[in-house]
Amino acid sequence: MTDTRPTTPVVDVLCVGAGFSGLYAAYKASEQGWTVAGFETAPDVGGTWFWNTYPGARCDVESVYYSYSFSEELQQEWTWSERFAPQAEILAYINHVADRFGLRRHFRFNTRVTAANWLADERLWELTLDSGDTCRGRYLLAGSGGLSTPKDFDVPGLENFTGLKVSTSRWTISLDELSGKRVAVIGTGSSGVQCIPLIAGVAAHLTVFQRTPNYVFPARNAPLPAETVAEIKSKYPAIREECRQSPGGIPDRPVADRAFDVSDEERRERYERAYERSGFLGVGAEFADLLTDPEANETAAEFVRHKIRQIVRDPRTAALLEPRFHPLGAKRSCFGTDYYETFNRPNVSLVSLREEPITTMTSGSIVTEGGSHDVDALVLAIGFDAFTGPLYALNVTTPSGRLQDAWRDGVRTYLGIMTAGFPNFFMIGGPQSPALASNVVVTIEQAVDWITDLIAHAEEEGGDTVEATPEAQDDWVAITEATVDQTLYATTDSWYRGSNVTGKPATFLGYVGGVGKYRRMCAEIAKRGYPGVRIGGQAVAPRIGRIDEEIA
Ligand code: FAD
Ligand code: N01
């Protein structure tokens, strides 16, 4: 790609973020011979795995799948130590990738992008950095993450608390600093579930503040036997292809029968085996209708509640832990180690915020409608302003307006990758892509490959702008909504729908038809010459229609 216009210096590709997305984007772009300028707020690479260093942080998609597939050499030389690698190992892996492929040189670290402006006359993006510097480029790739903007604590009184305060998503202390203290953890999603047992192990007393009990499965993490690793490595290309064509980005375990096709006894036995297996193909995936039929789902939900009653000795605590407010799997299930067992410890107590909401905090206590809880340290595990949080912080603006204005009534994208009115702007693992409900690395690699193919195609065509048509965007939004409306995800409040953040418009933030089907649709769109994309102002066709009904 040669830039012949007078405004210099200009890079081909601007890239935000140095996590899995930004690093792979930088790799692919430089492989194409394009110049890259990347920016990362953190002092180093890693993204999620740089920031989320709380005790117990680890992946819950098996590491042998939750890793890059683009280099056979890389996947042969790296050996994962555990089924679900801890944060430090994943961060070491990402550092290894950055070093091995020389990717650090593309990034400026400790540098936040504060604004992205489309200069329509010059057909360039101009980034403003927190240093005040600017940088221009032809294409802007946002690898800013789906879960990278911590959610604000939306209860008054936090500012009164003068004890130790830390959030899981910006962990800054050692576990030892909680030793012997009265600790509170607010939040029982995946982050809370992972750190609670470890904090309980050192705290004088731990009080867990739970608003919505979730379904927590034993992760069954374990060291990876050398023979398993060898076997996977011997078949890695085939395994990766299976992941790419699967629903969730992990090797599938297809089931066709429904929960009520079998006897009560057989159903229970199958749930038991699935509970032992754990992982995303565990209990929640044991029958084909668990995410579509509430009554079928209830059989699995009740199985989990029964487990909780068996594990947790105090009946009142067990009852509070039983998930009853949403179907199993309709918000992200959690995987923990000794999570329910932790509530049998004498130094752990549970407060249900549904029974006694927090009213305020004082310098040393959390005050609920039920009373006051004295604590020395407060851990917030309250989640993220998912997808739109990091994108809006970029202040992506064209002469027609800002991204947050275009999406005021809800997110609207084409394939979760582009959005009409924002030329040459691409999101990696964006809202309405499969990132929400998949092995995200699979989604990231697919998105970056598709984006770089599209840019290369546009270059060949001689078009210097690439933009989604509003019609194709309408089609994609219709597809994502029709897909989710067939499932129980549609009925449940969580970060999946933006309902965890006050005032955020409710849009389901993912495509849940599966990474395999999504990949096939994207490939078909490319094969047809990119309908729905204006290249240099021209589109082969403005719409994609219900392409999901054409593609198996
Ligand atoms: P991120 O890793 O979030 O990286 C984005 C980067 O962009 C960040 O470093 C951020 O600092 C930077 N950035 C953002 N805005 C700006 C800006 N304005 N200027 C400069 N830099 C900016 N997914 C799975 O599939 N399996 C798992 O097991 C799994 N476990 C997870 C565990 C935790 C604790 C969390 C929080 C998420 C987990 N995820 C998991 C999702 C995870 O976020 C993705 O798998 C993946 O790491 C996303 O990579 P990314 O590069 O797209 O985004
Ligand atoms: O965040 P969450 P998370 N007062 O939004 C509660 C990935 N991840 O960081 O459910 C009191 O899931 C909130 O209650 P409620 C994974 O994709 C993966 O834990 O809204 N409580 C909930 O209990 C995951 O889904 C891993 O009623 C408040 C909790 O805080 C995503 O990241 C590990 C509150 C937030 O749960 C987010 O997980 C970690 C308030 N004001 C993260 N506000 C793995 O295991 C919120 N809550 C791989």
XYZ file of C-alpha atoms in Angstrom, residues 8-364:
357
model
C 2.627 12.919 6.155
C 3.605 11.098 8.241
C 0.696 8.726 7.796
C 0.613 5.049 8.636
C -1.526 2.485 6.891
C -3.038 1.006 10.030
C -3.739 2.594 13.391
C -4.372 0.085 16.101
C -5.768 0.554 19.600
C -4.843 -1.991 22.262
C -2.091 -4.565 22.682
C -4.102 -7.551 23.863
C -4.863 -10.639 21.777
C -6.668 -8.427 19.200
C -4.200 -5.594 18.739
C -1.181 -7.883 18.630
C -2.674 -10.123 15.973
C -3.824 -7.079 13.986
C -0.286 -5.671 14.095
C 1.111 -9.047 13.036
C -1.263 -9.386 10.080
C -0.903 -5.797 8.938
C 2.871 -5.932 8.965
C 2.757 -9.295 7.216
C 0.908 -7.480 4.418
C 3.701 -4.901 4.302
C 1.533 -2.170 5.795
C 2.893 0.332 8.287
C 1.344 0.141 11.748
C 1.094 2.497 14.708
C -0.393 0.923 17.815
C -1.267 2.507 21.155
C -1.780 0.887 24.524
C -2.732 2.541 27.816
C -0.907 -0.114 29.822
C 2.874 -0.147 30.110
C 3.025 -3.477 28.297
C 1.191 -6.046 26.203
C -1.491 -8.419 27.505
C -4.814 -6.557 27.616
C -7.200 -8.507 29.857
C -4.301 -10.569 31.137
C -2.229 -7.512 31.985
C -4.970 -5.846 34.029
C -6.865 -8.705 35.718
C -4.223 -9.948 38.133
C -6.571 -10.701 41.027
C -5.979 -13.908 43.015
C -7.336 -16.925 41.184
C -7.610 -15.242 37.766
C -7.388 -17.808 35.010
C -9.157 -18.620 31.766
C -12.212 -20.866 31.677
C -11.795 -21.944 28.074
C -9.126 -24.639 27.993
C -5.738 -23.055 27.310
C -4.920 -25.426 24.492
C -7.830 -23.785 22.652
C -7.653 -20.312 24.230
C -4.499 -19.384 22.322
C -3.478 -18.254 18.843
C -3.727 -20.698 15.971
C -2.049 -18.622 13.263
C 1.423 -20.131 13.670
C 2.096 -23.847 13.741
C 5.593 -23.134 15.104
C 4.117 -21.111 17.961
C 1.613 -23.765 18.947
C 4.289 -26.443 18.836
C 6.828 -24.550 20.927
C 4.467 -23.295 23.655
C 3.377 -25.780 26.315
C 0.493 -25.012 28.641
C 0.952 -26.314 32.153
C -2.686 -26.584 33.254
C -6.110 -27.218 31.788
C -7.000 -23.586 32.589
C -3.809 -21.555 32.751
C -3.462 -18.920 35.454
C -3.304 -15.247 34.517
C 0.499 -15.058 34.877
C 0.998 -17.900 32.410
C -1.372 -16.392 29.845
C 0.426 -13.072 30.224
C 3.783 -14.841 29.763
C 2.379 -16.444 26.597
C 1.251 -13.096 25.189
C 4.683 -11.635 25.978
C 6.291 -14.583 24.223
C 4.137 -13.965 21.134
C 5.008 -10.255 21.159
C 8.739 -11.051 21.360
C 8.753 -13.932 18.929
C 7.017 -11.973 16.189
C 8.630 -8.616 17.003
C 5.271 -6.958 17.702
C 6.240 -4.587 20.505
C 7.944 -2.242 18.048
C 4.554 -1.340 16.573
C 3.159 -0.049 19.865
C 3.536 3.016 21.993
C 2.813 1.951 25.591
C 1.601 4.100 28.484
C -0.371 5.903 25.808
C -4.121 6.288 25.802
C -6.035 7.247 22.694
C -8.428 9.991 23.742
C -10.028 10.798 20.398
C -10.305 9.430 16.875
C -11.422 11.890 14.199
C -12.199 11.076 10.599
C -10.727 13.733 8.337
C -13.152 13.287 5.467
C -11.303 15.433 2.920
C -8.058 13.594 3.459
C -9.716 10.233 4.039
C -7.602 9.668 7.130
C -8.157 8.909 10.787
C -6.411 11.197 13.224
C -5.858 9.912 16.729
C -5.303 12.217 19.666
C -3.191 10.716 22.423
C -3.222 11.564 26.106
C 0.193 13.200 25.601
C -1.510 15.657 23.258
C 0.303 14.214 20.230
C -1.638 13.198 17.160
C -1.095 10.424 14.686
C -2.752 9.842 11.324
C -3.516 6.650 9.468
C -5.693 5.266 6.715
C -7.463 2.511 8.629
C -8.394 2.390 12.291
C -8.630 -1.011 13.987
C -10.079 -0.978 17.489
C -8.644 -3.836 19.513
C -9.720 -2.005 22.627
C -11.421 -5.062 24.129
C -14.943 -6.037 25.084
C -14.213 -6.320 28.805
C -11.587 -3.645 29.355
C -13.531 -0.728 30.851
C -14.343 -1.386 34.519
C -17.906 -0.610 35.489
C -18.459 2.267 37.933
C -19.818 1.229 41.318
C -23.358 2.491 41.076
C -24.225 2.702 44.785
C -23.671 5.933 46.732
C -21.197 5.961 49.594
C -18.066 4.366 48.120
C -16.240 7.674 48.480
C -16.801 7.540 52.263
C -14.891 4.291 52.647
C -11.308 4.955 53.769
C -10.059 1.374 54.113
C -8.169 -0.569 51.452
C -10.139 -0.522 48.174
C -9.292 -2.608 45.153
C -11.153 -3.849 42.108
C -10.561 -7.196 40.442
C -10.202 -5.557 37.024
C -7.433 -3.181 38.226
C -5.835 -5.330 40.920
C -2.901 -3.527 42.511
C -2.113 -5.379 45.750
C -0.746 -8.732 46.846
C -3.065 -11.256 48.460
C -0.938 -10.909 51.617
C -2.223 -7.380 52.047
C -5.658 -8.847 52.814
C -4.198 -11.218 55.348
C -5.796 -10.961 58.782
C -8.227 -8.282 57.607
C -11.996 -8.135 57.589
C -12.624 -8.165 53.863
C -15.757 -7.537 51.815
C -16.171 -8.761 48.244
C -19.010 -7.181 46.280
C -19.963 -9.140 43.175
C -20.308 -12.831 42.453
C -19.758 -13.070 38.707
C -16.781 -14.923 37.199
C -14.218 -12.579 38.805
C -15.756 -12.778 42.284
C -16.152 -16.547 42.035
C -12.469 -16.971 41.202
C -11.057 -14.736 43.945
C -13.469 -15.412 46.838
C -12.016 -18.804 47.891
C -8.452 -17.448 47.905
C -9.343 -14.317 49.824
C -11.238 -16.468 52.322
C -8.013 -18.402 52.857
C -6.144 -15.348 54.207
C -8.791 -12.971 55.569
C -9.703 -12.809 59.248
C -13.255 -12.627 58.014
C -14.736 -12.438 54.522
C -18.209 -11.094 53.873
C -19.495 -11.783 50.376
C -22.129 -9.340 49.120
C -24.170 -11.155 46.507
C -26.868 -9.527 44.390
C -27.707 -12.273 41.914
C -26.634 -15.841 42.628
C -25.169 -17.419 39.517
C -24.598 -21.015 38.447
C -21.083 -21.959 39.508
C -19.510 -25.179 38.297
C -16.320 -26.735 39.605
C -13.671 -25.802 37.033
C -11.818 -29.056 37.596
C -8.559 -27.414 36.753
C -5.568 -29.753 36.797
C -2.041 -30.000 35.465
C -2.020 -31.005 31.804
C -0.402 -34.428 31.442
C 2.534 -34.490 29.014
C 0.822 -37.148 26.906
C -2.309 -34.997 26.499
C -0.179 -32.074 25.367
C 1.722 -34.304 22.937
C -1.491 -35.689 21.515
C -2.992 -32.232 21.024
C 0.184 -30.949 19.413
C 0.253 -33.876 17.025
C -3.228 -32.906 15.773
C -3.213 -29.164 16.314
C -4.137 -28.010 12.787
C -7.174 -30.304 12.731
C -8.184 -29.308 16.261
C -7.941 -25.621 15.405
C -10.082 -26.125 12.324
C -12.659 -27.910 14.457
C -12.672 -24.906 16.815
C -13.119 -22.496 13.897
C -16.137 -24.407 12.563
C -17.718 -25.051 15.958
C -20.473 -23.106 17.749
C -18.297 -21.872 20.629
C -14.742 -21.881 19.336
C -13.900 -25.103 21.157
C -14.208 -28.653 19.826
C -17.917 -29.384 19.828
C -19.801 -32.214 21.476
C -23.022 -32.110 19.466
C -26.192 -33.276 21.178
C -29.494 -33.727 19.377
C -31.808 -34.994 22.080
C -33.889 -32.809 24.362
C -34.108 -32.871 28.127
C -37.537 -34.552 28.204
C -36.608 -37.156 25.586
C -35.018 -39.205 28.356
C -36.192 -40.514 31.724
C -35.638 -38.513 34.913
C -33.017 -41.011 35.978
C -31.094 -40.907 32.701
C -31.238 -37.114 32.706
C -29.806 -36.988 36.224
C -27.040 -39.435 35.330
C -26.144 -37.389 32.286
C -26.021 -34.189 34.327
C -23.772 -35.961 36.833
C -21.334 -36.974 34.096
C -21.452 -33.486 32.592
C -20.839 -31.979 36.054
C -17.723 -34.133 36.349
C -16.580 -33.104 32.873
C -17.281 -29.396 33.578
C -16.299 -26.669 31.084
C -18.580 -25.025 28.540
C -19.702 -28.415 27.263
C -20.794 -29.438 30.741
C -24.270 -29.429 32.300
C -25.517 -26.411 30.313
C -24.792 -28.148 27.016
C -26.033 -31.638 27.873
C -29.322 -31.369 25.937
C -30.107 -29.490 22.743
C -32.978 -27.457 24.190
C -31.459 -26.180 27.430
C -31.005 -22.650 26.093
C -34.327 -22.516 24.288
C -36.918 -24.230 26.495
C -37.398 -22.819 30.018
C -38.776 -26.104 31.369
C -35.861 -28.085 30.003
C -33.516 -25.484 31.429
C -35.180 -25.788 34.817
C -34.143 -29.461 35.038
C -30.491 -28.455 34.732
C -30.943 -25.460 37.042
C -32.503 -27.658 39.710
C -29.639 -30.133 39.352
C -27.192 -27.331 40.221
C -29.343 -26.133 43.128
C -29.368 -29.652 44.495
C -25.549 -29.728 44.320
C -25.412 -26.459 46.255
C -27.683 -27.877 48.970
C -25.428 -30.938 49.178
C -22.236 -28.864 49.489
C -23.258 -25.920 51.667
C -24.001 -26.996 55.227
C -25.972 -23.985 56.477
C -29.433 -24.269 54.852
C -30.070 -20.521 54.879
C -26.745 -19.789 53.156
C -27.374 -22.586 50.668
C -30.794 -21.157 49.861
C -29.322 -17.721 49.221
C -26.678 -19.197 46.924
C -29.220 -21.096 44.847
C -29.603 -19.382 41.470
C -33.303 -18.666 40.926
C -33.504 -15.425 39.015
C -32.427 -16.506 35.524
C -32.126 -19.685 33.476
C -28.856 -21.591 33.556
C -26.457 -20.265 30.922
C -28.579 -17.240 30.000
C -25.959 -15.106 31.634
C -22.423 -16.373 31.639
C -21.983 -19.373 33.904
C -19.040 -19.295 36.290
C -16.329 -21.845 36.863
C -14.612 -21.892 40.226
C -12.531 -23.944 42.578
C -14.096 -24.709 45.971
C -16.537 -21.830 45.504
C -19.556 -23.232 47.336
C -17.300 -25.063 49.820
C -15.892 -21.673 50.848
C -19.230 -20.817 52.455
C -18.697 -23.664 54.943
C -15.679 -21.871 56.405
C -16.238 -20.296 59.813
C -14.663 -17.020 58.650
C -17.012 -16.517 55.677
C -20.485 -15.034 55.643
C -22.905 -14.177 52.870
C -25.106 -11.101 52.586
C -27.878 -11.169 50.025
C -28.282 -7.730 48.521
C -31.674 -8.758 47.193
C -32.822 -9.035 50.812
C -30.864 -6.096 52.167
C -29.556 -3.686 49.520
C -26.557 -1.474 50.272
C -27.710 1.981 51.311
C -24.319 3.631 51.825
C -20.804 3.140 53.179
C -19.025 4.796 56.058
C -15.268 5.091 56.520
C -15.122 1.504 57.770
